Coordinates of C-alpha atoms in Angstrom, one line a residue:
M1 CA 64.9 146.8 111.6
E2 CA 67.1 148.0 114.5
A3 CA 70.7 149.1 113.9
L4 CA 73.2 146.3 114.1
N5 CA 75.5 146.2 117.1
L6 CA 79.0 145.8 115.7
H7 CA 80.2 143.6 118.5
P8 CA 83.4 141.7 117.7
K9 CA 81.6 138.4 117.7
L10 CA 78.8 139.5 115.5
W11 CA 78.5 137.9 112.1
I12 CA 79.2 141.2 110.2
N13 CA 82.6 141.6 111.8
A14 CA 83.7 138.3 110.2
I15 CA 82.9 139.5 106.7
Q16 CA 86.0 140.6 104.8
L17 CA 86.3 144.3 104.2
K18 CA 86.1 144.1 100.4
D19 CA 82.6 142.4 100.6
K20 CA 81.2 144.2 103.7
F21 CA 79.8 147.2 101.7
K22 CA 78.0 144.8 99.3
F23 CA 76.6 142.9 102.3
L24 CA 75.4 146.1 104.1
R25 CA 73.8 147.5 100.9
S26 CA 71.8 144.2 100.5
I27 CA 70.6 144.5 104.1
N28 CA 69.7 148.2 103.6
E29 CA 67.6 147.4 100.5
I30 CA 65.4 145.0 102.6
A31 CA 65.3 147.4 105.6
K32 CA 63.9 150.2 103.4
G33 CA 61.3 148.0 101.8
R34 CA 62.8 148.2 98.4
C35 CA 62.9 144.4 98.0
I36 CA 61.5 141.5 99.8
S37 CA 64.3 138.9 99.1
Q38 CA 68.0 138.8 99.4
R39 CA 70.8 136.9 97.6
V40 CA 74.4 138.0 98.2
E41 CA 77.8 136.2 98.1
Y42 CA 80.7 137.3 100.2
Q43 CA 83.9 136.1 101.9
L44 CA 84.3 135.9 105.7
T45 CA 87.0 134.8 108.0
N46 CA 85.9 132.0 110.4
M47 CA 87.0 131.4 114.0
D48 CA 90.0 129.3 112.7
G49 CA 91.2 132.2 110.5
D50 CA 90.3 130.5 107.3
S51 CA 88.6 132.4 104.4
R52 CA 85.3 130.9 103.3
W53 CA 82.8 131.9 100.6
I54 CA 79.2 132.3 101.9
L55 CA 75.9 132.5 99.9
Q56 CA 73.3 134.3 102.0
T57 CA 69.7 134.2 101.0
G58 CA 66.7 135.7 102.8
K59 CA 63.0 136.6 102.4
V60 CA 60.8 139.0 104.3
V61 CA 58.2 137.0 106.3
D62 CA 56.6 139.7 108.5
V63 CA 55.9 143.4 108.0
D64 CA 54.2 146.1 110.2
D65 CA 51.0 148.0 109.3
K66 CA 53.1 150.4 107.3
G67 CA 54.7 147.7 105.2
K68 CA 58.1 147.9 106.9
P69 CA 59.8 144.5 107.2
L70 CA 59.9 143.1 110.8
R71 CA 61.4 139.7 110.2
V72 CA 63.5 138.1 107.6
C73 CA 64.0 134.3 107.2
G74 CA 67.0 133.0 105.3
T75 CA 70.0 130.6 104.9
H76 CA 73.8 130.8 104.9
S77 CA 75.5 128.3 102.6
D78 CA 79.2 127.6 102.5
I79 CA 80.0 127.7 98.7
T80 CA 83.8 127.7 99.0
D81 CA 84.2 124.5 97.0
I82 CA 81.8 125.7 94.3
K83 CA 83.8 128.9 94.0
Q84 CA 87.1 127.0 93.6
V85 CA 85.6 124.9 90.8
E86 CA 84.3 128.0 89.1
D87 CA 87.8 129.6 89.3
S88 CA 89.4 126.5 87.9
L89 CA 86.9 126.4 85.0
S90 CA 87.4 130.1 84.4
I91 CA 91.2 129.7 84.2
A92 CA 90.9 126.6 82.0
A93 CA 88.6 128.5 79.6
S94 CA 91.0 131.5 79.6
V95 CA 94.0 129.1 78.8
Y96 CA 92.0 127.4 76.1
Q97 CA 91.0 130.6 74.4
N98 CA 94.4 132.4 74.8
S99 CA 96.9 129.6 74.4
S100 CA 99.4 129.9 71.6
E101 CA 99.1 126.2 71.0
A102 CA 96.2 124.8 69.0
M103 CA 93.6 122.9 70.8
S104 CA 90.6 120.9 69.6
V105 CA 88.1 118.5 70.9
F106 CA 86.8 115.6 68.8
T107 CA 84.8 112.4 69.1
A108 CA 86.1 108.8 68.9
K109 CA 85.0 108.8 65.3
G110 CA 87.2 111.8 64.5
I111 CA 84.4 114.5 64.3
I112 CA 85.6 117.9 65.5
I113 CA 83.4 119.4 68.3
D114 CA 85.3 122.5 69.3
S115 CA 88.6 124.4 68.7
N116 CA 90.4 127.4 70.1
P117 CA 91.6 130.6 68.2
A118 CA 95.2 129.3 68.0
F119 CA 93.9 126.3 66.1
S120 CA 92.4 128.6 63.4
F121 CA 95.6 130.7 63.4
I122 CA 97.9 127.7 62.7
T123 CA 95.7 125.7 60.3
G124 CA 94.0 128.6 58.5
F125 CA 90.6 127.1 59.1
S126 CA 88.0 129.0 61.0
Q127 CA 85.9 127.3 63.7
Q128 CA 82.9 127.3 61.3
D129 CA 85.1 125.6 58.6
I130 CA 85.8 122.7 60.8
Q131 CA 82.8 122.4 63.1
D132 CA 81.4 118.8 62.8
K133 CA 84.0 118.0 60.1
H134 CA 86.2 114.9 60.1
L135 CA 89.9 115.1 61.0
R136 CA 90.8 113.6 57.6
M137 CA 90.5 117.1 56.1
F138 CA 94.0 117.8 57.6
E139 CA 95.7 114.7 56.1
T140 CA 98.6 115.0 53.7
D141 CA 100.4 112.7 51.3
L142 CA 103.6 113.2 53.3
Q143 CA 102.1 111.0 56.0
P144 CA 101.4 107.4 54.9
Q145 CA 97.9 106.0 55.4
H146 CA 98.9 103.2 57.7
F147 CA 100.1 105.9 60.1
Y148 CA 96.5 107.1 60.6
Q149 CA 95.3 103.6 61.2
Q150 CA 97.9 102.9 63.8
L151 CA 97.1 106.3 65.5
S152 CA 93.4 105.5 65.7
Q153 CA 94.1 102.0 67.1
Q154 CA 96.4 103.4 69.8
L155 CA 93.8 106.0 70.9
S156 CA 91.1 103.3 71.1
Q157 CA 93.3 101.0 73.2
Q158 CA 95.4 103.4 75.3
G159 CA 93.5 106.7 75.2
H160 CA 96.5 108.8 74.4
W161 CA 99.2 109.5 71.7
H162 CA 102.3 111.8 71.3
G163 CA 104.5 112.4 68.3
E164 CA 105.3 114.4 65.2
V165 CA 102.7 114.5 62.3
W166 CA 102.6 116.2 58.9
M167 CA 99.4 118.2 58.4
R168 CA 97.9 120.4 55.6
R169 CA 96.8 124.0 56.0
K170 CA 93.7 125.5 54.3
N171 CA 95.9 127.0 51.6
G172 CA 97.4 123.5 50.8
E173 CA 100.7 124.1 52.5
N174 CA 102.2 121.2 54.4
Y175 CA 103.7 121.7 57.9
L176 CA 105.0 119.6 60.7
I177 CA 103.4 119.6 64.2
L178 CA 104.2 118.2 67.6
L179 CA 100.9 116.6 68.6
T180 CA 99.6 115.3 71.9
I181 CA 96.1 113.6 72.2
N182 CA 94.4 112.5 75.4
S183 CA 91.0 111.1 76.3
I184 CA 89.0 113.4 78.5
I185 CA 85.5 111.8 78.9
R186 CA 84.6 108.1 78.9
T187 CA 81.5 107.1 80.8
K188 CA 78.6 104.8 80.3
S189 CA 76.3 107.7 79.5
Q190 CA 78.6 109.6 77.2
A191 CA 81.0 108.5 74.5
A192 CA 84.7 109.2 74.6
R193 CA 86.0 112.6 73.8
F194 CA 89.6 113.5 72.9
V195 CA 91.5 116.7 73.2
A196 CA 94.3 117.4 70.8
L197 CA 97.1 119.9 71.6
F198 CA 99.7 120.8 69.0
S199 CA 102.2 123.4 67.8
D200 CA 103.8 124.2 64.5
I201 CA 107.5 122.9 64.6
T202 CA 108.3 123.2 60.9
E203 CA 110.7 126.1 61.3
K204 CA 112.3 124.6 64.4
K205 CA 112.8 121.3 62.5
Q206 CA 114.3 123.1 59.5
T207 CA 116.7 125.0 61.8
E208 CA 117.6 121.8 63.6
E209 CA 118.2 120.0 60.3
L210 CA 120.3 122.9 59.0
I211 CA 122.4 122.9 62.1
W212 CA 122.8 119.1 61.9
R213 CA 123.8 119.3 58.2
Q214 CA 126.3 122.0 58.9
A215 CA 127.8 119.9 61.7
N216 CA 127.9 116.6 59.6
Y217 CA 128.2 117.6 55.9
D218 CA 130.8 119.6 53.9
A219 CA 129.3 122.9 52.9
L220 CA 131.1 123.0 49.5
T221 CA 130.6 119.5 48.1
G222 CA 127.6 118.3 50.2
L223 CA 129.5 115.2 51.1
P224 CA 129.7 113.8 54.7
N225 CA 132.5 115.6 56.6
R226 CA 135.0 114.1 59.0
R227 CA 132.5 114.0 61.9
M228 CA 130.0 112.2 59.9
L229 CA 132.6 109.8 58.5
L230 CA 133.8 108.9 62.0
T231 CA 130.2 108.2 63.1
F232 CA 129.6 106.0 60.1
L233 CA 133.0 104.2 60.5
N234 CA 132.3 103.4 64.2
Q235 CA 128.9 102.0 63.3
E236 CA 130.4 100.0 60.3
V237 CA 133.1 98.6 62.5
F238 CA 130.5 97.5 65.1
H239 CA 128.1 95.9 62.6
S240 CA 130.8 94.3 60.4
D241 CA 132.4 92.8 63.4
R242 CA 129.2 91.2 64.6
Q243 CA 128.2 90.0 61.2
H244 CA 131.7 89.0 60.1
N245 CA 131.7 91.3 57.1
H246 CA 134.6 93.0 55.4
F247 CA 134.9 96.6 54.2
A248 CA 137.6 98.8 52.7
L249 CA 138.6 102.4 53.7
M250 CA 140.3 104.5 51.0
F251 CA 142.2 107.8 51.6
L252 CA 142.4 110.0 48.5
D253 CA 144.6 113.0 48.0
L254 CA 144.5 115.1 44.8
D255 CA 147.9 115.5 43.1
Y256 CA 148.8 119.0 42.0
F257 CA 145.7 120.6 43.5
K258 CA 147.8 123.4 45.1
E259 CA 149.2 124.4 41.8
I260 CA 145.7 124.8 40.3
N261 CA 144.6 126.8 43.3
D262 CA 147.6 129.1 43.1
T263 CA 147.4 129.6 39.3
L264 CA 143.6 129.7 38.7
G265 CA 142.4 130.9 42.0
H266 CA 140.4 129.5 44.9
D267 CA 137.1 129.9 43.1
M268 CA 138.3 127.5 40.3
G269 CA 139.7 125.3 43.0
D270 CA 136.3 125.0 44.6
V271 CA 134.7 124.2 41.2
L272 CA 137.3 121.4 40.8
L273 CA 136.5 120.0 44.2
I274 CA 132.8 120.0 43.5
E275 CA 133.4 118.2 40.2
T276 CA 135.7 115.7 42.0
A277 CA 133.0 114.9 44.5
E278 CA 130.6 114.1 41.8
R279 CA 133.1 111.9 40.0
L280 CA 133.8 110.0 43.2
K281 CA 130.1 109.4 43.9
N282 CA 129.5 108.1 40.4
S283 CA 132.4 105.7 40.8
V284 CA 131.0 103.8 43.7
R285 CA 127.7 102.1 44.7
E286 CA 124.9 103.9 46.5
T287 CA 125.6 101.8 49.6
D288 CA 129.2 103.1 49.7
V289 CA 130.2 106.4 51.4
V290 CA 132.2 109.2 50.0
A291 CA 133.3 111.9 52.4
R292 CA 135.5 115.0 52.3
L293 CA 137.9 115.4 55.2
G294 CA 139.0 118.9 54.2
G295 CA 141.1 120.6 51.5
D296 CA 141.8 118.1 48.7
E297 CA 141.5 115.0 50.9
F298 CA 138.6 112.6 50.4
T299 CA 137.7 109.1 51.9
I300 CA 135.7 106.3 50.4
V301 CA 134.2 103.4 52.4
L302 CA 133.3 100.3 50.4
T303 CA 131.0 98.2 52.4
N304 CA 130.0 94.4 52.4
L305 CA 133.1 93.2 50.4
E306 CA 133.4 89.6 49.3
D307 CA 137.0 90.0 47.9
T308 CA 139.6 92.7 47.2
H309 CA 139.1 92.5 43.4
G310 CA 136.2 94.9 43.6
V311 CA 138.3 97.3 45.6
E312 CA 141.0 97.4 42.9
R313 CA 138.4 98.0 40.2
V314 CA 136.9 100.9 42.1
A315 CA 140.4 102.4 42.7
Q316 CA 141.3 102.1 39.1
Q317 CA 137.9 103.6 38.0
I318 CA 138.5 106.5 40.4
L319 CA 142.0 107.2 39.0
K320 CA 140.6 107.0 35.5
R321 CA 137.8 109.5 36.2
L322 CA 140.2 111.9 38.0
S323 CA 142.6 111.9 35.0
E324 CA 139.8 113.2 32.7
P325 CA 140.1 117.0 32.0
Y326 CA 138.4 119.5 34.2
L327 CA 136.8 122.5 32.5
L328 CA 137.4 125.5 34.9
G329 CA 136.0 128.6 33.3
D330 CA 137.9 129.1 30.1
Q331 CA 140.8 126.9 31.3
T332 CA 141.3 123.1 31.1
A333 CA 143.1 121.5 34.0
Y334 CA 144.4 118.0 34.6
I335 CA 145.0 116.3 38.0
S336 CA 145.5 112.8 39.3
G337 CA 145.0 111.1 42.7
S338 CA 147.0 109.1 45.2
I339 CA 145.0 106.5 47.0
G340 CA 145.7 104.5 50.2
I341 CA 143.7 101.4 50.9
T342 CA 143.2 99.5 54.2
L343 CA 140.9 96.6 54.9
F344 CA 138.7 95.6 57.9
P345 CA 139.3 93.4 59.7
D346 CA 142.5 92.2 57.9
D347 CA 144.6 95.3 58.7
A348 CA 142.9 96.7 61.8
K349 CA 139.7 96.4 63.9
T350 CA 139.3 100.0 65.2
T351 CA 138.4 103.2 63.5
E352 CA 141.5 105.0 64.7
A353 CA 143.8 102.3 63.3
L354 CA 142.0 102.1 60.0
L355 CA 142.3 105.9 59.5
K356 CA 146.0 105.8 60.3
N357 CA 146.6 102.8 58.0
A358 CA 144.8 104.4 55.0
D359 CA 146.7 107.7 55.6
Q360 CA 150.0 105.9 55.6
A361 CA 149.1 103.9 52.5
M362 CA 148.1 107.1 50.7
Y363 CA 151.4 108.9 51.5
S364 CA 153.2 105.8 50.2
A365 CA 151.3 106.0 46.9
K366 CA 152.2 109.7 46.6
S367 CA 155.9 109.0 47.4
H368 CA 156.0 106.3 44.7
G369 CA 155.1 108.5 41.9
R370 CA 151.4 109.5 42.4
N371 CA 148.4 108.6 40.2
R372 CA 148.3 105.2 41.8
F373 CA 146.9 103.3 44.8
N374 CA 148.7 101.4 47.5
Y375 CA 147.5 98.9 50.0
F376 CA 148.5 99.3 53.7
T377 CA 151.2 96.9 54.9
S378 CA 152.6 96.2 58.4
A379 CA 156.0 97.5 57.1
M380 CA 154.3 100.9 56.6
Q381 CA 153.2 100.9 60.2
D382 CA 156.7 100.1 61.4
N383 CA 158.2 102.8 59.2
A384 CA 155.6 105.3 60.4
Q385 CA 156.4 104.6 64.0
K386 CA 160.1 104.9 63.4
R387 CA 159.4 108.1 61.6
M388 CA 157.4 109.5 64.5
A389 CA 160.2 108.5 66.9
L390 CA 162.8 110.2 64.7
I391 CA 160.7 113.4 64.6
Q392 CA 160.7 113.5 68.4
D393 CA 164.4 112.8 68.6
L394 CA 165.1 115.5 66.0
K395 CA 163.3 118.1 68.1
V396 CA 165.6 117.2 71.0
A397 CA 168.6 117.2 68.7
I398 CA 167.9 120.8 67.7
I399 CA 167.6 121.9 71.3
Q400 CA 170.8 120.0 72.4
Q401 CA 172.7 120.8 69.1
Q402 CA 173.5 117.2 68.5
F403 CA 174.8 118.0 65.0
E404 CA 178.3 118.2 63.5
L405 CA 179.6 119.5 60.2
Y406 CA 181.8 117.3 58.1
Y407 CA 183.8 118.8 55.3
Q408 CA 184.5 117.2 51.8
P409 CA 187.3 118.9 49.7
I410 CA 186.4 120.3 46.3
V411 CA 189.6 120.0 44.3
D412 CA 190.9 122.4 41.7
L413 CA 191.8 120.0 38.9
R414 CA 194.2 122.4 37.3
R415 CA 196.2 123.5 40.3
Q416 CA 195.7 120.2 42.2
Q417 CA 194.8 121.8 45.5
S418 CA 191.7 122.3 47.6
I419 CA 190.5 125.8 48.1
K420 CA 186.8 124.9 48.5
V421 CA 184.9 122.4 50.8
E422 CA 181.3 121.4 51.0
A423 CA 179.8 121.3 54.5
L424 CA 177.8 118.1 55.1
I425 CA 175.7 117.8 58.3
R426 CA 175.8 114.7 60.5
W427 CA 173.5 113.9 63.4
N428 CA 175.3 112.4 66.5
H429 CA 172.3 110.5 67.9
P430 CA 172.9 109.5 71.5
T431 CA 171.8 105.9 70.9
M432 CA 171.9 105.3 67.1
G433 CA 175.3 107.0 66.5
L434 CA 176.1 109.0 63.4
I435 CA 173.0 109.5 61.2
S436 CA 173.3 110.5 57.6
P437 CA 171.4 113.6 56.3
A438 CA 169.7 111.3 53.8
D439 CA 167.8 109.8 56.7
F440 CA 166.5 113.0 58.4
I441 CA 166.7 116.0 56.1
S442 CA 163.4 115.1 54.3
I443 CA 161.7 114.8 57.6
A444 CA 163.1 118.1 58.8
E445 CA 161.8 119.7 55.6
E446 CA 158.3 118.3 56.0
T447 CA 158.1 119.3 59.7
G448 CA 159.7 122.8 59.2
M449 CA 162.6 121.9 61.5
I450 CA 164.9 122.5 58.6
I451 CA 164.7 126.2 59.3
D452 CA 166.5 125.9 62.6
I453 CA 168.9 123.2 61.3
G454 CA 169.7 125.4 58.2
N455 CA 170.4 128.4 60.4
W456 CA 172.7 126.3 62.6
V457 CA 174.6 125.1 59.6
F458 CA 175.1 128.6 58.3
Y459 CA 176.3 130.0 61.6
Q460 CA 178.6 127.0 62.2
A461 CA 180.1 127.2 58.7
C462 CA 180.8 130.9 59.1
E463 CA 182.5 130.4 62.5
Q464 CA 184.6 127.6 61.0
A465 CA 185.7 129.7 58.0
A466 CA 186.6 132.5 60.4
K467 CA 188.6 130.1 62.6
W468 CA 190.6 128.7 59.6
K469 CA 191.3 132.2 58.4
A470 CA 192.6 133.3 61.8
Q471 CA 194.4 130.1 62.8
F472 CA 195.9 128.9 59.5
N473 CA 195.7 132.0 57.3
S474 CA 193.7 129.9 54.9
D475 CA 190.8 131.4 52.8
I476 CA 188.7 128.3 52.3
Q477 CA 185.2 128.8 50.8
I478 CA 182.6 126.6 52.4
S479 CA 179.6 125.5 50.4
I480 CA 176.3 125.0 52.4
N481 CA 173.2 123.3 51.1
M482 CA 170.1 125.4 51.5
S483 CA 166.7 123.8 51.4
P484 CA 163.8 125.3 49.3
V485 CA 161.8 125.4 52.5
Q486 CA 164.4 127.9 53.9
F487 CA 163.9 130.2 50.9
K488 CA 160.1 130.1 51.2
D489 CA 160.2 130.7 54.9
E490 CA 159.4 134.3 55.8
S491 CA 161.4 134.2 59.0
T492 CA 164.7 133.4 57.2
E493 CA 166.1 136.9 56.7
V494 CA 169.1 137.7 54.5
D495 CA 170.1 140.6 56.8
N496 CA 170.5 138.3 59.8
W497 CA 173.1 136.2 58.0
L498 CA 175.0 139.2 56.8
K499 CA 175.1 140.7 60.3
H500 CA 176.6 137.5 61.6
M501 CA 179.3 137.4 58.9
S502 CA 180.1 141.1 59.5
S503 CA 180.5 140.4 63.3
L504 CA 183.1 137.7 62.4
A505 CA 184.8 140.1 59.9
L506 CA 184.2 137.3 57.3
P507 CA 184.1 138.2 53.6
T508 CA 180.7 137.3 52.0
D509 CA 182.4 135.2 49.3
S510 CA 183.5 132.8 52.1
I511 CA 180.2 131.1 51.9
C512 CA 178.7 129.5 48.7
I513 CA 175.0 128.6 48.7
E514 CA 174.1 125.4 47.0
I515 CA 170.6 125.0 45.6
T516 CA 168.9 122.5 43.3
E517 CA 167.5 123.6 39.9
N518 CA 164.0 122.5 41.0
L519 CA 163.9 125.5 43.2
L520 CA 164.1 127.8 40.2
H521 CA 161.0 126.2 38.4
D522 CA 157.9 128.4 38.8
I523 CA 159.9 130.4 41.3
E524 CA 157.9 132.5 43.8
P525 CA 158.6 136.2 44.2
N526 CA 160.0 136.0 47.8
V527 CA 162.3 133.1 46.8
E528 CA 163.6 135.0 43.8
A529 CA 164.2 138.1 46.0
K530 CA 166.3 136.1 48.4
I531 CA 168.4 134.5 45.7
L532 CA 169.1 137.8 44.1
A533 CA 169.9 139.4 47.6
Y534 CA 172.5 136.7 48.4
S535 CA 174.1 137.2 45.0
H536 CA 174.0 141.0 45.4
V537 CA 176.0 141.0 48.6
G538 CA 178.7 138.8 47.2
M539 CA 177.8 135.3 48.2
Q540 CA 178.3 132.8 45.5
L541 CA 175.6 130.5 44.1
S542 CA 176.1 126.9 43.1
L543 CA 173.6 124.8 41.2
D544 CA 173.6 121.2 42.5
D545 CA 172.6 118.1 40.6
F546 CA 172.6 119.9 37.2
G547 CA 171.1 118.0 34.4
T548 CA 168.9 115.6 36.5
G549 CA 165.8 117.8 36.4
Y550 CA 164.1 120.1 33.9
S551 CA 166.9 122.4 33.0
S552 CA 166.2 125.9 31.7
L553 CA 169.2 127.8 30.5
S554 CA 167.5 131.2 31.1
Y555 CA 167.8 131.1 34.9
L556 CA 171.6 130.4 34.7
T557 CA 172.3 134.0 33.9
K558 CA 169.2 135.6 35.5
Y559 CA 170.3 134.5 38.9
N560 CA 174.1 134.9 38.5
V561 CA 174.9 131.3 39.1
D562 CA 178.6 130.9 39.8
Y563 CA 179.1 127.1 39.7
L564 CA 177.4 124.2 38.0
K565 CA 177.7 120.8 39.7
I566 CA 177.5 117.9 37.2
D567 CA 175.5 115.2 38.9
E568 CA 177.4 112.0 39.9
S569 CA 175.0 109.9 37.8
F570 CA 176.8 111.2 34.7
V571 CA 180.3 111.1 36.1
G572 CA 179.9 107.5 37.2
R573 CA 179.4 106.3 33.6
L574 CA 182.1 108.4 32.0
A575 CA 184.1 106.8 29.3
A576 CA 185.9 108.2 26.3
K577 CA 183.5 109.2 23.5
N578 CA 180.3 107.8 25.2
N579 CA 177.1 109.9 25.6
D580 CA 177.8 110.8 29.2
M581 CA 181.2 112.1 28.2
C582 CA 179.6 114.2 25.4
L583 CA 177.1 115.5 27.8
C584 CA 179.7 116.5 30.4
E585 CA 181.8 118.3 27.7
A586 CA 178.7 120.2 26.5
I587 CA 177.9 121.3 30.1
I588 CA 181.4 122.4 30.6
A589 CA 181.6 124.3 27.4
M590 CA 178.2 126.0 28.0
A591 CA 179.1 127.0 31.5
H592 CA 182.4 128.5 30.5
K593 CA 180.7 130.5 27.7
L594 CA 178.3 131.9 30.4
G595 CA 181.2 132.7 32.7
M596 CA 180.6 129.9 35.2
K597 CA 182.9 127.3 36.7
V598 CA 182.0 123.5 36.7
I599 CA 182.3 121.1 39.6
A600 CA 182.0 117.3 38.9
E601 CA 180.5 115.3 41.8
G602 CA 181.2 111.6 42.5
V603 CA 184.7 111.4 41.1
E604 CA 185.9 108.0 42.3
T605 CA 188.5 106.8 39.7
E606 CA 191.6 108.2 38.2
N607 CA 190.1 107.7 34.7
Q608 CA 187.1 109.9 35.6
R609 CA 189.4 112.6 36.9
R610 CA 191.6 112.5 33.8
L611 CA 188.6 112.6 31.3
L612 CA 187.1 115.6 33.2
A613 CA 190.4 117.4 33.3
L614 CA 190.9 116.9 29.6
A615 CA 187.3 118.2 29.0
G616 CA 188.3 121.4 30.9
C617 CA 186.3 120.7 34.1
D618 CA 187.4 123.2 36.9
Y619 CA 186.7 121.2 40.1
G620 CA 186.3 117.6 41.2
Q621 CA 184.6 116.3 44.3
G622 CA 184.4 112.6 45.4
Y623 CA 186.0 109.7 47.1
L624 CA 189.0 109.7 44.8
F625 CA 190.1 112.8 46.7
S626 CA 188.6 112.3 50.1
H627 CA 185.6 111.3 52.1
A628 CA 183.8 113.9 54.1
L629 CA 186.0 114.5 57.2
C630 CA 185.3 115.8 60.6
C631 CA 186.8 119.2 61.4
D632 CA 189.8 117.9 63.3
D633 CA 190.7 115.4 60.6
F634 CA 190.3 118.0 57.8
E635 CA 192.5 120.5 59.7
Q636 CA 195.2 117.9 60.4
K637 CA 195.3 116.6 56.8
Y638 CA 194.9 119.7 54.7
L639 CA 195.8 122.7 56.9
V640 CA 198.5 121.3 59.1
E641 CA 200.2 118.7 56.9
K642 CA 199.0 120.4 53.7
V643 CA 198.6 117.1 51.9
I644 CA 197.6 117.3 48.2
P645 CA 194.1 115.9 48.1
L646 CA 194.7 113.8 45.0
Q647 CA 197.4 111.3 46.0
V648 CA 197.7 109.8 42.5
L649 CA 198.6 113.0 40.8
N650 CA 201.9 113.0 38.9

């Protein structure tokens, strides 16, 4: 064979470089007589620039007398399409063998024909274990039998299925898979074949369920949390409204839980909360819902109600169960509960309104003595709205200093003159006029605004005492009421008050601090430190409403109390030789023995004044002497005109 001319238009020049050596070697084998036939595949680039696969076959048909080939006859076939199919099949086979998802092929009767390595890895069964076996070998009791019947029916009718299925491994372990089944062959000559593709999603499902539970259930008690409750309430409102059903929502707050937490510790507090959750669940039906909102607050939803009698029975049962003793380690604790109840649709028709109503009713139960339940009323709603408006106005009042101090004389019953006054705050509301402290002090304490108000009262009283000293040369001691919230607040510093008094050159005994005896019960260390600090620098201490609470004589001397104030409830019933008179005489005698002075509050009649004076009471305060007066009126009457407070004295 003569050498080939490598003309650009020759066939060999179209063969791609990677295959050209293979092609030339094939030609060379024939040319040298080493073989008489040829079969070679290669790629070439046609005149359009496209790459095509060629199968070239040839056979020697003529040789010379020496046996050298003279002529070869053969064919060129375009096998590009065949090559593409081969590539696709190769890729598919590689995917099948190397996929991380299990694959298997089975007949319409459920007989397994083939499976990939991932199938064996996930199920634990080797290919030999499952070859020609039925799919029922993977069935588990976690999946009901009717499920398999429905699956088979859908495959027969539609040729595909997708969903989650429980399966059983070779070792007997159950696991959850995400399964997809599709029909792959269905002709007249061949029965249907199905390919199943699945992955193990057990761990993923467990993680998702854990995340869902953490988002919707309380970690401590296992009860639904606020988010789950809101979801349930929204659904219950929707269904009850459509079906004209009734349900009740209860808000429950544990009474005295903070005290148990503080004395026994948070661990025991958690044990109590867990036990409470169990008691609540055991007090309602399975169809009802008990949830924990947080802290010591719980909610109960009583569904499908026919009347309110059942609600009251449940509430009474809950209160009874809560009153039973709690065994917390080696301690026995007792608590109670305050329950607020609202009804759907009688009280409200939205989730937000129901929650608000139940919360208000619960606080009403707590304010009326605890260990009881209260139904929501429209009056509560009105009061709550007024309260919210008052809170907003009070914030503005602090900023704009809409307050004023009034002064009520405290009269020396022996010398018949006033050397002491009690400062009483008034709120000059821009639209409602003068507001009594009885209407806003409790709100100020609950919201913490009492801190700013209390500081304002102190600074104002100090400036007033300094003014009277400078202008009238009158040393009048001003008593100010100090809230327990102020004592417990860390930002209220004794030194700040002392610096202010020093800047005014005001003696420390110009101010007397009035507290109630409830502050001294189970006193906290920081509260005790402040009381002792005030006493140490020379401020006097007055114990208000003495005798109305749980009186302990030990703290009278421990905290250097200077004055005892007999509550007006005793003074108002005074008569010669009655029990209240005996009680007042005993208080006066005891106080004097301990070196304290006594102030009687609420003195309104001459007879009361006379009896107190005969009993040795030091001071009197009340309408008999004077109402609380604004600064100008007090100055004009007692500092300018120097009127004796008690007009009826002889």
